[in-house]
Amino acid sequence: MNGPLLTSQRITLRALEPIDVDILYTWENDSSLWCTGVTIAPYSRKQLWDYVNNYDADIFSAKQLRLMIELTNSKETIGTLDLCEFDPINSRCGIGILIAKGHQAKGYGAEALRLVENYCRTRLSLHQLYCTVAESNLHSRHLFEKVGYRISGRLKSWLKSAGVYTDAYLYQKML
């Protein structure tokens, strides 16, 4: 990849900004998405304001990094990408992505993953990225498989939603 490290012709991965509070408020409080993460209750704007304003973007100290996905030309924020459980000793990191409704199935997710993979390989010297995806989340499974992630394990009764346990897959990609 040539050019800026976190920018393509269509999207840019950028730092979290105070202007993101409202969009985060919408996404974090969409209870239909809670089954994909660990959220169990709504967030207030104040909580999100405090989070954004106290956010530590140093992945080496915080062990995580949140990047916002925006359209390069219009600057519209269309998603977020999280690096978590950063492990510099073993050169690996977890990854999660959200593309807003209305922007899904347009290739933005795959493009964002490719950009962050290049960043992780060239700037963070990571060896691998991994994620856990619910067995029933066919859109995410397809996205990660499309960009080269492979299932390395099945986690039985891993996720619980509405009192029902479901399996999840552990995906990995060597960089």
PDB file of C-alpha atoms in Angstrom:
ATOM      1  CA  MET A   1       0.000   0.000   0.000  1.00  0.00           C
ATOM      2  CA  ASN A   2       1.317   3.389  -0.984  1.00  0.00           C
ATOM      3  CA  GLY A   3       0.305   6.772   0.389  1.00  0.00           C
ATOM      4  CA  PRO A   4      -0.863   7.642   3.893  1.00  0.00           C
ATOM      5  CA  LEU A   5      -0.884   4.638   6.208  1.00  0.00           C
ATOM      6  CA  LEU A   6      -4.504   4.833   7.388  1.00  0.00           C
ATOM      7  CA  THR A   7      -6.132   6.350   4.285  1.00  0.00           C
ATOM      8  CA  SER A   8      -7.388   4.925   1.018  1.00  0.00           C
ATOM      9  CA  GLN A   9      -9.245   6.618  -1.818  1.00  0.00           C
ATOM     10  CA  ARG A  10     -12.584   5.856  -0.121  1.00  0.00           C
ATOM     11  CA  ILE A  11     -11.993   5.758   3.632  1.00  0.00           C
ATOM     12  CA  THR A  12      -9.774   7.094   6.397  1.00  0.00           C
ATOM     13  CA  LEU A  13      -9.135   5.554   9.795  1.00  0.00           C
ATOM     14  CA  ARG A  14      -8.737   8.451  12.197  1.00  0.00           C
ATOM     15  CA  ALA A  15      -8.371   9.165  15.894  1.00  0.00           C
ATOM     16  CA  LEU A  16     -11.343   9.475  18.205  1.00  0.00           C
ATOM     17  CA  GLU A  17     -12.524  13.114  18.514  1.00  0.00           C
ATOM     18  CA  PRO A  18     -15.030  14.945  20.759  1.00  0.00           C
ATOM     19  CA  ILE A  19     -17.322  15.311  17.732  1.00  0.00           C
ATOM     20  CA  ASP A  20     -17.781  11.512  17.837  1.00  0.00           C
ATOM     21  CA  VAL A  21     -19.816  11.529  21.070  1.00  0.00           C
ATOM     22  CA  ASP A  22     -23.194  11.676  19.295  1.00  0.00           C
ATOM     23  CA  ILE A  23     -22.444   8.898  16.808  1.00  0.00           C
ATOM     24  CA  LEU A  24     -20.982   6.739  19.577  1.00  0.00           C
ATOM     25  CA  TYR A  25     -24.108   7.442  21.628  1.00  0.00           C
ATOM     26  CA  THR A  26     -26.221   6.067  18.769  1.00  0.00           C
ATOM     27  CA  TRP A  27     -24.095   2.964  18.214  1.00  0.00           C
ATOM     28  CA  GLU A  28     -23.345   2.114  21.840  1.00  0.00           C
ATOM     29  CA  ASN A  29     -27.033   2.411  22.765  1.00  0.00           C
ATOM     30  CA  ASP A  30     -28.332   0.262  19.888  1.00  0.00           C
ATOM     31  CA  SER A  31     -29.358  -2.771  21.933  1.00  0.00           C
ATOM     32  CA  SER A  32     -29.520  -4.926  18.793  1.00  0.00           C
ATOM     33  CA  LEU A  33     -25.707  -4.702  18.702  1.00  0.00           C
ATOM     34  CA  TRP A  34     -25.145  -5.623  22.355  1.00  0.00           C
ATOM     35  CA  CYS A  35     -25.054  -9.345  21.568  1.00  0.00           C
ATOM     36  CA  THR A  36     -21.801  -8.785  19.637  1.00  0.00           C
ATOM     37  CA  GLY A  37     -19.938  -7.262  22.571  1.00  0.00           C
ATOM     38  CA  VAL A  38     -20.023  -6.936  26.330  1.00  0.00           C
ATOM     39  CA  THR A  39     -22.425  -3.997  26.667  1.00  0.00           C
ATOM     40  CA  ILE A  40     -25.229  -4.683  29.126  1.00  0.00           C
ATOM     41  CA  ALA A  41     -26.715  -1.221  29.652  1.00  0.00           C
ATOM     42  CA  PRO A  42     -27.034   2.106  27.835  1.00  0.00           C
ATOM     43  CA  TYR A  43     -24.344   4.774  28.040  1.00  0.00           C
ATOM     44  CA  SER A  44     -25.095   8.417  28.770  1.00  0.00           C
ATOM     45  CA  ARG A  45     -23.669  11.220  26.654  1.00  0.00           C
ATOM     46  CA  LYS A  46     -21.690  12.320  29.719  1.00  0.00           C
ATOM     47  CA  GLN A  47     -20.123   8.868  30.067  1.00  0.00           C
ATOM     48  CA  LEU A  48     -19.169   8.914  26.396  1.00  0.00           C
ATOM     49  CA  TRP A  49     -17.937  12.521  26.636  1.00  0.00           C
ATOM     50  CA  ASP A  50     -15.696  11.526  29.560  1.00  0.00           C
ATOM     51  CA  TYR A  51     -14.500   8.455  27.645  1.00  0.00           C
ATOM     52  CA  VAL A  52     -13.595  10.480  24.552  1.00  0.00           C
ATOM     53  CA  ASN A  53     -11.936  13.286  26.506  1.00  0.00           C
ATOM     54  CA  ASN A  54      -9.888  10.941  28.691  1.00  0.00           C
ATOM     55  CA  TYR A  55      -9.089   8.481  25.931  1.00  0.00           C
ATOM     56  CA  ASP A  56      -5.496   7.261  25.805  1.00  0.00           C
ATOM     57  CA  ALA A  57      -4.584   6.533  22.190  1.00  0.00           C
ATOM     58  CA  ASP A  58      -1.219   5.026  23.146  1.00  0.00           C
ATOM     59  CA  ILE A  59      -1.832   1.366  22.387  1.00  0.00           C
ATOM     60  CA  PHE A  60       1.305   0.387  24.286  1.00  0.00           C
ATOM     61  CA  SER A  61       0.010   1.809  27.569  1.00  0.00           C
ATOM     62  CA  ALA A  62      -3.763   1.412  27.125  1.00  0.00           C
ATOM     63  CA  LYS A  63      -3.517  -1.983  25.355  1.00  0.00           C
ATOM     64  CA  GLN A  64      -6.285  -0.848  23.018  1.00  0.00           C
ATOM     65  CA  LEU A  65      -6.910   1.609  20.193  1.00  0.00           C
ATOM     66  CA  ARG A  66     -10.192   2.889  18.771  1.00  0.00           C
ATOM     67  CA  LEU A  67     -10.197   4.285  15.254  1.00  0.00           C
ATOM     68  CA  MET A  68     -13.139   5.946  13.565  1.00  0.00           C
ATOM     69  CA  ILE A  69     -13.898   5.042   9.959  1.00  0.00           C
ATOM     70  CA  GLU A  70     -14.838   8.002   7.811  1.00  0.00           C
ATOM     71  CA  LEU A  71     -15.432   8.541   4.119  1.00  0.00           C
ATOM     72  CA  THR A  72     -12.349  10.282   2.754  1.00  0.00           C
ATOM     73  CA  ASN A  73     -14.175  12.813   0.567  1.00  0.00           C
ATOM     74  CA  SER A  74     -17.251  13.734   2.643  1.00  0.00           C
ATOM     75  CA  LYS A  75     -15.710  13.155   6.114  1.00  0.00           C
ATOM     76  CA  GLU A  76     -18.883  11.281   7.159  1.00  0.00           C
ATOM     77  CA  THR A  77     -18.191   8.852  10.006  1.00  0.00           C
ATOM     78  CA  ILE A  78     -19.501   5.429   9.001  1.00  0.00           C
ATOM     79  CA  GLY A  79     -17.995   3.069  11.545  1.00  0.00           C
ATOM     80  CA  THR A  80     -15.448   2.256  14.169  1.00  0.00           C
ATOM     81  CA  LEU A  81     -12.612  -0.219  14.413  1.00  0.00           C
ATOM     82  CA  ASP A  82     -11.197  -1.406  17.722  1.00  0.00           C
ATOM     83  CA  LEU A  83      -7.868  -2.990  18.458  1.00  0.00           C
ATOM     84  CA  CYS A  84      -7.995  -4.608  21.902  1.00  0.00           C
ATOM     85  CA  GLU A  85      -6.060  -6.980  24.122  1.00  0.00           C
ATOM     86  CA  PHE A  86      -2.857  -5.692  22.555  1.00  0.00           C
ATOM     87  CA  ASP A  87      -0.043  -8.096  23.414  1.00  0.00           C
ATOM     88  CA  PRO A  88       3.332  -6.709  22.249  1.00  0.00           C
ATOM     89  CA  ILE A  89       5.235  -9.636  23.795  1.00  0.00           C
ATOM     90  CA  ASN A  90       3.470 -12.169  21.565  1.00  0.00           C
ATOM     91  CA  SER A  91       2.906  -9.684  18.713  1.00  0.00           C
ATOM     92  CA  ARG A  92      -0.853 -10.080  18.536  1.00  0.00           C
ATOM     93  CA  CYS A  93      -4.012  -8.082  19.013  1.00  0.00           C
ATOM     94  CA  GLY A  94      -7.767  -8.573  19.011  1.00  0.00           C
ATOM     95  CA  ILE A  95      -9.882  -6.686  16.501  1.00  0.00           C
ATOM     96  CA  GLY A  96     -13.499  -5.636  16.179  1.00  0.00           C
ATOM     97  CA  ILE A  97     -15.348  -3.557  13.618  1.00  0.00           C
ATOM     98  CA  LEU A  98     -18.696  -1.843  13.240  1.00  0.00           C
ATOM     99  CA  ILE A  99     -19.995  -0.421   9.985  1.00  0.00           C
ATOM    100  CA  ALA A 100     -23.160   1.676  10.366  1.00  0.00           C
ATOM    101  CA  LYS A 101     -26.410   0.564   8.792  1.00  0.00           C
ATOM    102  CA  GLY A 102     -26.736   2.131   5.382  1.00  0.00           C
ATOM    103  CA  HIS A 103     -23.022   1.698   4.720  1.00  0.00           C
ATOM    104  CA  GLN A 104     -22.794  -2.076   5.056  1.00  0.00           C
ATOM    105  CA  ALA A 105     -22.156  -4.393   2.093  1.00  0.00           C
ATOM    106  CA  LYS A 106     -20.258  -1.685   0.196  1.00  0.00           C
ATOM    107  CA  GLY A 107     -16.735  -2.953   0.847  1.00  0.00           C
ATOM    108  CA  TYR A 108     -15.899  -0.404   3.557  1.00  0.00           C
ATOM    109  CA  GLY A 109     -15.375  -3.062   6.232  1.00  0.00           C
ATOM    110  CA  ALA A 110     -12.913  -5.034   4.120  1.00  0.00           C
ATOM    111  CA  GLU A 111     -11.091  -1.846   3.181  1.00  0.00           C
ATOM    112  CA  ALA A 112     -10.843  -0.754   6.830  1.00  0.00           C
ATOM    113  CA  LEU A 113      -9.524  -4.162   7.865  1.00  0.00           C
ATOM    114  CA  ARG A 114      -6.872  -4.068   5.145  1.00  0.00           C
ATOM    115  CA  LEU A 115      -5.767  -0.578   6.200  1.00  0.00           C
ATOM    116  CA  VAL A 116      -5.479  -1.505   9.877  1.00  0.00           C
ATOM    117  CA  GLU A 117      -3.709  -4.771   9.044  1.00  0.00           C
ATOM    118  CA  ASN A 118      -1.055  -2.818   7.154  1.00  0.00           C
ATOM    119  CA  TYR A 119      -0.736  -0.423  10.121  1.00  0.00           C
ATOM    120  CA  CYS A 120      -0.442  -3.329  12.571  1.00  0.00           C
ATOM    121  CA  ARG A 121       2.186  -5.048  10.440  1.00  0.00           C
ATOM    122  CA  THR A 122       4.307  -1.996   9.577  1.00  0.00           C
ATOM    123  CA  ARG A 123       3.982   0.282  12.643  1.00  0.00           C
ATOM    124  CA  LEU A 124       3.212  -2.126  15.487  1.00  0.00           C
ATOM    125  CA  SER A 125       5.214  -5.109  14.146  1.00  0.00           C
ATOM    126  CA  LEU A 126       2.348  -7.460  14.919  1.00  0.00           C
ATOM    127  CA  HIS A 127       2.404 -11.064  13.809  1.00  0.00           C
ATOM    128  CA  GLN A 128      -1.333 -11.728  14.001  1.00  0.00           C
ATOM    129  CA  LEU A 129      -4.815 -10.341  14.569  1.00  0.00           C
ATOM    130  CA  TYR A 130      -7.750 -12.293  15.948  1.00  0.00           C
ATOM    131  CA  CYS A 131     -11.450 -11.910  16.684  1.00  0.00           C
ATOM    132  CA  THR A 132     -14.352 -13.827  18.136  1.00  0.00           C
ATOM    133  CA  VAL A 133     -17.519 -13.917  16.022  1.00  0.00           C
ATOM    134  CA  ALA A 134     -20.890 -15.420  16.920  1.00  0.00           C
ATOM    135  CA  GLU A 135     -21.748 -18.447  14.846  1.00  0.00           C
ATOM    136  CA  SER A 136     -24.969 -16.734  13.767  1.00  0.00           C
ATOM    137  CA  ASN A 137     -23.269 -13.479  12.687  1.00  0.00           C
ATOM    138  CA  LEU A 138     -22.955 -14.458   9.047  1.00  0.00           C
ATOM    139  CA  HIS A 139     -22.181 -10.920   7.829  1.00  0.00           C
ATOM    140  CA  SER A 140     -19.144 -10.572  10.126  1.00  0.00           C
ATOM    141  CA  ARG A 141     -17.991 -14.105   9.415  1.00  0.00           C
ATOM    142  CA  HIS A 142     -18.148 -13.417   5.677  1.00  0.00           C
ATOM    143  CA  LEU A 143     -16.290 -10.106   6.104  1.00  0.00           C
ATOM    144  CA  PHE A 144     -13.405 -11.614   8.056  1.00  0.00           C
ATOM    145  CA  GLU A 145     -13.173 -14.651   5.771  1.00  0.00           C
ATOM    146  CA  LYS A 146     -13.206 -12.364   2.704  1.00  0.00           C
ATOM    147  CA  VAL A 147     -10.018 -10.628   3.883  1.00  0.00           C
ATOM    148  CA  GLY A 148      -8.186 -13.810   4.821  1.00  0.00           C
ATOM    149  CA  TYR A 149      -9.079 -14.587   8.435  1.00  0.00           C
ATOM    150  CA  ARG A 150      -9.417 -18.305   9.117  1.00  0.00           C
ATOM    151  CA  ILE A 151     -11.328 -20.159  11.795  1.00  0.00           C
ATOM    152  CA  SER A 152      -8.885 -21.587  14.309  1.00  0.00           C
ATOM    153  CA  GLY A 153     -11.425 -22.805  16.850  1.00  0.00           C
ATOM    154  CA  ARG A 154     -15.039 -23.130  17.861  1.00  0.00           C
ATOM    155  CA  LEU A 155     -15.965 -21.838  21.297  1.00  0.00           C
ATOM    156  CA  LYS A 156     -18.919 -23.811  22.653  1.00  0.00           C
ATOM    157  CA  SER A 157     -21.706 -21.909  24.458  1.00  0.00           C
ATOM    158  CA  TRP A 158     -19.458 -18.826  24.387  1.00  0.00           C
ATOM    159  CA  LEU A 159     -21.998 -16.019  24.066  1.00  0.00           C
ATOM    160  CA  LYS A 160     -25.173 -15.528  26.056  1.00  0.00           C
ATOM    161  CA  SER A 161     -28.106 -13.470  24.821  1.00  0.00           C
ATOM    162  CA  ALA A 162     -31.633 -13.503  26.261  1.00  0.00           C
ATOM    163  CA  GLY A 163     -30.697 -16.498  28.395  1.00  0.00           C
ATOM    164  CA  VAL A 164     -29.547 -18.572  25.429  1.00  0.00           C
ATOM    165  CA  TYR A 165     -25.942 -19.650  24.915  1.00  0.00           C
ATOM    166  CA  THR A 166     -24.535 -19.772  21.399  1.00  0.00           C
ATOM    167  CA  ASP A 167     -21.264 -20.869  19.899  1.00  0.00           C
ATOM    168  CA  ALA A 168     -18.663 -18.514  18.493  1.00  0.00           C
ATOM    169  CA  TYR A 169     -15.696 -18.897  16.204  1.00  0.00           C
ATOM    170  CA  LEU A 170     -12.177 -17.721  16.895  1.00  0.00           C
ATOM    171  CA  TYR A 171     -10.719 -16.216  13.728  1.00  0.00           C
ATOM    172  CA  GLN A 172      -7.021 -15.477  13.167  1.00  0.00           C
ATOM    173  CA  LYS A 173      -4.977 -13.837  10.467  1.00  0.00           C
ATOM    174  CA  MET A 174      -1.201 -13.943  10.267  1.00  0.00           C
ATOM    175  CA  LEU A 175       0.134 -10.630   9.014  1.00  0.00           C
TER     176      LEU A 175
END
